[in-house]
Amino acid sequence: DAGVIQSPRHEVTEMGQEVTLRCKPISGHNSLFWYRQTMMRGLELLIYFNNNVPIDDSGMPEDRFSAKMPNASFSTLKIQPSEPRDSAVYFCASSLIAGGTDTQYFGPGTRLTVL
Amino acid sequence: GEDVEQSLFLSVREGDSSVINCTYTDSSSTYLYWYKQEPGAGLQLLTYIFSNMDMKQDQRLTVLLNKKDKHLSLRIADTQTGDSAIYFCAESRLGGSQGNLIFGKGTKLSVKP
């Protein structure tokens, strides 16, 4: 398996622009997580999905952030409009919740810089 | 508190043992995890321990769990320069039913030659 795939790996944009981050989870996994990592705040859970349904979006910073999972093999995280304080590394992770461990497998991340 | 706590930094010499400590909060957590993050990369699962175990050993890694004190540790024997990374402790706060893991802020391990 290729693991969790994220694109783009790096994104540089200007304040006010729309940014879309993409994630393809591991095939067969039924849960997907979006995290944000900064030096100041560490790793923060933004939102997670079970079976394509958003379960908890309490970590989403504000209405400028939205996430979708239209099917089991694809998810997007959108920021509109972007601001410099959104600069961070965004990770997607997936897992298979099947009554055993809930190990999460992380993608390589998208490094977002908002100028 | 509600956070998973870890010390932020640890520095050791190559060949020594490293011990990274973590305290968690939910006594009902079923699994506890250690992840490793190398520079510019995502988090990689190192090992995990089920809450009914006290110890788990995997090659150079030893995980110790003290449920009474809610304390988890990761020992790396014969630490190498390639072990330099950030190590995250995580607990499965919802008991694995939904997969939500709570991560600590990470311990940056520096290994000096």
mmCIF file of C-alpha atoms in Angstrom:
data_model
loop_
_atom_site.group_PDB
_atom_site.id
_atom_site.type_symbol
_atom_site.label_atom_id
_atom_site.label_comp_id
_atom_site.label_asym_id
_atom_site.label_seq_id
_atom_site.Cartn_x
_atom_site.Cartn_y
_atom_site.Cartn_z
ATOM 1 C CA ASP A 1 0.000 0.000 0.000
ATOM 2 C CA ALA A 2 1.227 3.521 -0.738
ATOM 3 C CA GLY A 3 0.190 4.803 2.645
ATOM 4 C CA VAL A 4 -1.691 8.037 3.209
ATOM 5 C CA ILE A 5 -1.164 10.411 0.299
ATOM 6 C CA GLN A 6 -1.355 14.160 0.680
ATOM 7 C CA SER A 7 -1.112 16.895 -1.920
ATOM 8 C CA PRO A 8 0.369 19.318 -2.421
ATOM 9 C CA ARG A 9 3.465 18.768 -0.256
ATOM 10 C CA HIS A 10 4.163 22.491 -0.168
ATOM 11 C CA GLU A 11 1.849 25.414 -0.763
ATOM 12 C CA VAL A 12 2.731 29.095 -0.733
ATOM 13 C CA THR A 13 -0.113 31.541 -1.159
ATOM 14 C CA GLU A 14 -1.043 35.092 -0.437
ATOM 15 C CA MET A 15 -3.372 36.235 2.278
ATOM 16 C CA GLY A 16 -6.980 36.134 1.167
ATOM 17 C CA GLN A 17 -6.554 33.308 -1.314
ATOM 18 C CA GLU A 18 -8.398 30.012 -1.117
ATOM 19 C CA VAL A 19 -6.326 26.966 -0.238
ATOM 20 C CA THR A 20 -7.384 23.355 -0.766
ATOM 21 C CA LEU A 21 -5.460 20.481 0.775
ATOM 22 C CA ARG A 22 -6.100 16.940 -0.376
ATOM 23 C CA CYS A 23 -5.827 13.540 1.232
ATOM 24 C CA LYS A 24 -6.193 9.959 0.076
ATOM 25 C CA PRO A 25 -6.435 7.574 3.034
ATOM 26 C CA ILE A 26 -5.177 4.012 3.110
ATOM 27 C CA SER A 27 -7.545 1.760 1.210
ATOM 28 C CA GLY A 28 -9.965 -0.015 3.551
ATOM 29 C CA HIS A 29 -9.585 2.428 6.421
ATOM 30 C CA ASN A 30 -12.829 3.833 7.768
ATOM 31 C CA SER A 31 -11.633 6.861 9.729
ATOM 32 C CA LEU A 32 -9.820 9.966 8.575
ATOM 33 C CA PHE A 33 -8.273 12.762 10.626
ATOM 34 C CA TRP A 34 -6.979 16.242 9.802
ATOM 35 C CA TYR A 35 -4.324 17.751 12.081
ATOM 36 C CA ARG A 36 -2.413 21.008 12.138
ATOM 37 C CA GLN A 37 1.094 21.274 13.583
ATOM 38 C CA THR A 38 2.833 24.488 14.628
ATOM 39 C CA MET A 39 5.764 25.191 16.899
ATOM 40 C CA MET A 40 3.589 27.166 19.281
ATOM 41 C CA ARG A 41 0.587 24.867 19.582
ATOM 42 C CA GLY A 42 2.007 21.473 18.704
ATOM 43 C CA LEU A 43 -0.263 18.922 17.024
ATOM 44 C CA GLU A 44 -3.937 19.898 16.983
ATOM 45 C CA LEU A 45 -6.815 17.729 15.791
ATOM 46 C CA LEU A 46 -9.022 19.781 13.483
ATOM 47 C CA ILE A 47 -11.718 17.303 12.440
ATOM 48 C CA TYR A 48 -12.246 13.599 11.975
ATOM 49 C CA PHE A 49 -14.579 11.406 9.960
ATOM 50 C CA ASN A 50 -15.910 7.894 10.528
ATOM 51 C CA ASN A 51 -17.304 6.190 7.429
ATOM 52 C CA ASN A 52 -17.181 9.532 5.586
ATOM 53 C CA VAL A 53 -19.308 11.272 8.235
ATOM 54 C CA PRO A 54 -17.812 14.152 10.246
ATOM 55 C CA ILE A 55 -17.817 13.130 13.908
ATOM 56 C CA ASP A 56 -16.097 15.999 15.685
ATOM 57 C CA ASP A 57 -15.153 19.322 14.115
ATOM 58 C CA SER A 58 -14.662 21.181 17.383
ATOM 59 C CA GLY A 59 -10.992 21.672 16.532
ATOM 60 C CA MET A 60 -11.702 23.624 13.374
ATOM 61 C CA PRO A 61 -10.433 27.127 14.168
ATOM 62 C CA GLU A 62 -13.231 29.140 12.594
ATOM 63 C CA ASP A 63 -15.649 29.307 9.727
ATOM 64 C CA ARG A 64 -12.851 29.918 7.252
ATOM 65 C CA PHE A 65 -11.989 26.224 7.572
ATOM 66 C CA SER A 66 -14.116 23.490 6.051
ATOM 67 C CA ALA A 67 -13.534 19.796 5.379
ATOM 68 C CA LYS A 68 -15.322 17.281 3.229
ATOM 69 C CA MET A 69 -15.121 13.572 2.617
ATOM 70 C CA PRO A 70 -17.256 12.817 -0.434
ATOM 71 C CA ASN A 71 -16.184 9.162 -0.517
ATOM 72 C CA ALA A 72 -14.038 6.675 1.336
ATOM 73 C CA SER A 73 -10.919 7.425 -0.698
ATOM 74 C CA PHE A 74 -10.755 11.208 -0.709
ATOM 75 C CA SER A 75 -10.966 14.181 1.621
ATOM 76 C CA THR A 76 -10.295 17.891 1.328
ATOM 77 C CA LEU A 77 -9.520 20.625 3.823
ATOM 78 C CA LYS A 78 -10.281 24.095 2.542
ATOM 79 C CA ILE A 79 -9.284 27.462 3.957
ATOM 80 C CA GLN A 80 -11.091 30.483 2.542
ATOM 81 C CA PRO A 81 -9.861 33.163 2.915
ATOM 82 C CA SER A 82 -6.399 32.194 4.124
ATOM 83 C CA GLU A 83 -4.478 34.276 6.671
ATOM 84 C CA PRO A 84 -0.786 34.326 7.673
ATOM 85 C CA ARG A 85 -1.629 32.690 11.012
ATOM 86 C CA ASP A 86 -2.837 29.619 9.089
ATOM 87 C CA SER A 87 0.773 28.874 8.150
ATOM 88 C CA ALA A 88 1.514 25.406 9.502
ATOM 89 C CA VAL A 89 2.026 21.796 8.480
ATOM 90 C CA TYR A 90 -1.279 20.033 7.909
ATOM 91 C CA PHE A 91 -1.374 16.279 8.348
ATOM 92 C CA CYS A 92 -3.959 13.784 7.288
ATOM 93 C CA ALA A 93 -4.145 10.404 9.028
ATOM 94 C CA SER A 94 -6.325 7.356 8.564
ATOM 95 C CA SER A 95 -7.162 4.329 10.651
ATOM 96 C CA LEU A 96 -9.304 1.230 10.690
ATOM 97 C CA ILE A 97 -11.644 1.166 13.653
ATOM 98 C CA ALA A 98 -12.622 -2.472 14.023
ATOM 99 C CA GLY A 99 -12.734 -3.175 17.731
ATOM 100 C CA GLY A 100 -8.997 -3.473 18.116
ATOM 101 C CA THR A 101 -6.297 -0.877 18.147
ATOM 102 C CA ASP A 102 -7.037 2.529 16.694
ATOM 103 C CA THR A 103 -3.597 3.097 15.258
ATOM 104 C CA GLN A 104 -3.464 6.130 13.044
ATOM 105 C CA TYR A 105 -1.248 6.238 9.973
ATOM 106 C CA PHE A 106 -0.043 9.660 8.972
ATOM 107 C CA GLY A 107 0.638 11.184 5.599
ATOM 108 C CA PRO A 108 3.786 13.221 4.928
ATOM 109 C CA GLY A 109 1.973 16.510 5.477
ATOM 110 C CA THR A 110 1.371 19.695 3.522
ATOM 111 C CA ARG A 111 3.508 22.671 4.516
ATOM 112 C CA LEU A 112 1.358 25.768 4.052
ATOM 113 C CA THR A 113 2.837 29.253 3.998
ATOM 114 C CA VAL A 114 0.472 32.205 3.783
ATOM 115 C CA LEU A 115 2.238 35.468 2.989
ATOM 116 C CA GLY B 1 -5.517 18.525 33.751
ATOM 117 C CA GLU B 2 -6.840 17.412 30.417
ATOM 118 C CA ASP B 3 -3.575 17.290 28.505
ATOM 119 C CA VAL B 4 -1.148 14.512 27.755
ATOM 120 C CA GLU B 5 2.087 15.832 29.212
ATOM 121 C CA GLN B 6 5.639 15.278 28.043
ATOM 122 C CA SER B 7 8.905 17.037 28.669
ATOM 123 C CA LEU B 8 9.897 19.027 25.598
ATOM 124 C CA PHE B 9 13.580 18.155 25.263
ATOM 125 C CA LEU B 10 15.978 15.303 26.007
ATOM 126 C CA SER B 11 19.658 15.128 25.115
ATOM 127 C CA VAL B 12 21.740 11.955 25.358
ATOM 128 C CA ARG B 13 25.056 10.646 24.099
ATOM 129 C CA GLU B 14 25.244 7.996 21.408
ATOM 130 C CA GLY B 15 25.237 4.535 22.953
ATOM 131 C CA ASP B 16 23.439 5.609 26.126
ATOM 132 C CA SER B 17 19.839 4.738 26.950
ATOM 133 C CA SER B 18 17.102 7.333 26.457
ATOM 134 C CA VAL B 19 13.986 7.444 28.588
ATOM 135 C CA ILE B 20 11.077 9.579 27.434
ATOM 136 C CA ASN B 21 8.247 10.055 29.907
ATOM 137 C CA CYS B 22 4.584 10.851 29.473
ATOM 138 C CA THR B 23 1.595 11.312 31.765
ATOM 139 C CA TYR B 24 -1.909 10.846 30.462
ATOM 140 C CA THR B 25 -5.291 11.633 31.899
ATOM 141 C CA ASP B 26 -7.949 9.073 31.065
ATOM 142 C CA SER B 27 -7.822 5.945 33.193
ATOM 143 C CA SER B 28 -10.151 4.228 30.731
ATOM 144 C CA SER B 29 -7.766 4.632 27.814
ATOM 145 C CA THR B 30 -7.424 1.227 26.196
ATOM 146 C CA TYR B 31 -4.311 1.793 24.112
ATOM 147 C CA LEU B 32 -1.343 4.086 24.531
ATOM 148 C CA TYR B 33 0.968 4.904 21.669
ATOM 149 C CA TRP B 34 4.417 6.179 20.870
ATOM 150 C CA TYR B 35 4.970 7.918 17.549
ATOM 151 C CA LYS B 36 8.221 9.204 16.055
ATOM 152 C CA GLN B 37 8.502 12.252 13.806
ATOM 153 C CA GLU B 38 11.679 12.846 11.847
ATOM 154 C CA PRO B 39 12.363 16.292 10.368
ATOM 155 C CA GLY B 40 10.086 17.112 7.458
ATOM 156 C CA ALA B 41 8.070 13.920 7.818
ATOM 157 C CA GLY B 42 4.773 12.762 9.244
ATOM 158 C CA LEU B 43 4.320 10.848 12.457
ATOM 159 C CA GLN B 44 5.302 7.210 12.293
ATOM 160 C CA LEU B 45 3.939 4.633 14.732
ATOM 161 C CA LEU B 46 6.735 3.176 16.843
ATOM 162 C CA THR B 47 4.851 0.966 19.230
ATOM 163 C CA TYR B 48 1.744 0.754 21.351
ATOM 164 C CA ILE B 49 0.719 -0.957 24.565
ATOM 165 C CA PHE B 50 -2.641 -2.273 25.665
ATOM 166 C CA SER B 51 -3.780 -0.924 29.009
ATOM 167 C CA ASN B 52 -3.810 -4.346 30.721
ATOM 168 C CA MET B 53 -0.067 -4.707 30.160
ATOM 169 C CA ASP B 54 2.744 -3.325 32.310
ATOM 170 C CA MET B 55 5.549 -3.666 29.829
ATOM 171 C CA LYS B 56 6.181 -4.284 26.178
ATOM 172 C CA GLN B 57 9.562 -4.840 24.566
ATOM 173 C CA ASP B 58 10.369 -4.590 20.894
ATOM 174 C CA GLN B 59 14.067 -4.827 20.015
ATOM 175 C CA ARG B 60 15.695 -1.649 21.400
ATOM 176 C CA LEU B 61 12.374 -0.218 22.582
ATOM 177 C CA THR B 62 10.822 -0.873 25.984
ATOM 178 C CA VAL B 63 7.477 0.619 26.971
ATOM 179 C CA LEU B 64 6.507 0.753 30.635
ATOM 180 C CA LEU B 65 2.985 1.539 31.790
ATOM 181 C CA ASN B 66 1.988 2.499 35.315
ATOM 182 C CA LYS B 67 -1.803 2.700 35.255
ATOM 183 C CA LYS B 68 -2.076 3.802 38.850
ATOM 184 C CA ASP B 69 0.001 6.902 38.190
ATOM 185 C CA LYS B 70 -1.121 7.226 34.543
ATOM 186 C CA HIS B 71 2.514 7.237 33.537
ATOM 187 C CA LEU B 72 3.957 5.889 30.312
ATOM 188 C CA SER B 73 7.617 5.723 29.361
ATOM 189 C CA LEU B 74 9.624 4.789 26.308
ATOM 190 C CA ARG B 75 13.159 3.525 26.758
ATOM 191 C CA ILE B 76 15.488 3.370 23.779
ATOM 192 C CA ALA B 77 18.538 1.207 24.405
ATOM 193 C CA ASP B 78 21.877 1.959 22.715
ATOM 194 C CA THR B 79 20.576 5.249 21.316
ATOM 195 C CA GLN B 80 21.878 6.094 17.854
ATOM 196 C CA THR B 81 22.099 9.396 15.992
ATOM 197 C CA GLY B 82 19.326 8.115 13.747
ATOM 198 C CA ASP B 83 17.030 8.113 16.767
ATOM 199 C CA SER B 84 17.146 11.915 16.858
ATOM 200 C CA ALA B 85 13.538 12.966 16.310
ATOM 201 C CA ILE B 86 10.433 14.160 18.111
ATOM 202 C CA TYR B 87 8.606 11.459 20.048
ATOM 203 C CA PHE B 88 4.876 11.785 20.710
ATOM 204 C CA CYS B 89 2.892 9.973 23.334
ATOM 205 C CA ALA B 90 -0.836 9.475 22.598
ATOM 206 C CA GLU B 91 -3.791 8.005 24.442
ATOM 207 C CA SER B 92 -6.949 6.514 23.030
ATOM 208 C CA ARG B 93 -9.346 8.565 25.086
ATOM 209 C CA LEU B 94 -12.556 7.195 23.634
ATOM 210 C CA GLY B 95 -11.457 3.636 24.196
ATOM 211 C CA GLY B 96 -10.934 2.949 20.550
ATOM 212 C CA SER B 97 -14.596 3.249 19.674
ATOM 213 C CA GLN B 98 -14.056 6.184 17.358
ATOM 214 C CA GLY B 99 -10.338 6.340 16.972
ATOM 215 C CA ASN B 100 -9.715 9.756 18.463
ATOM 216 C CA LEU B 101 -6.164 9.899 19.841
ATOM 217 C CA ILE B 102 -4.969 12.647 22.158
ATOM 218 C CA PHE B 103 -1.340 13.550 21.542
ATOM 219 C CA GLY B 104 1.212 15.148 23.797
ATOM 220 C CA LYS B 105 3.284 18.045 22.497
ATOM 221 C CA GLY B 106 6.232 15.800 21.775
ATOM 222 C CA THR B 107 9.725 15.327 23.217
ATOM 223 C CA LYS B 108 12.610 16.345 20.992
ATOM 224 C CA LEU B 109 15.404 13.814 21.410
ATOM 225 C CA SER B 110 18.885 14.978 20.459
ATOM 226 C CA VAL B 111 21.609 12.350 20.253
ATOM 227 C CA LYS B 112 25.175 13.629 20.455
ATOM 228 C CA PRO B 113 27.965 11.557 18.891
#
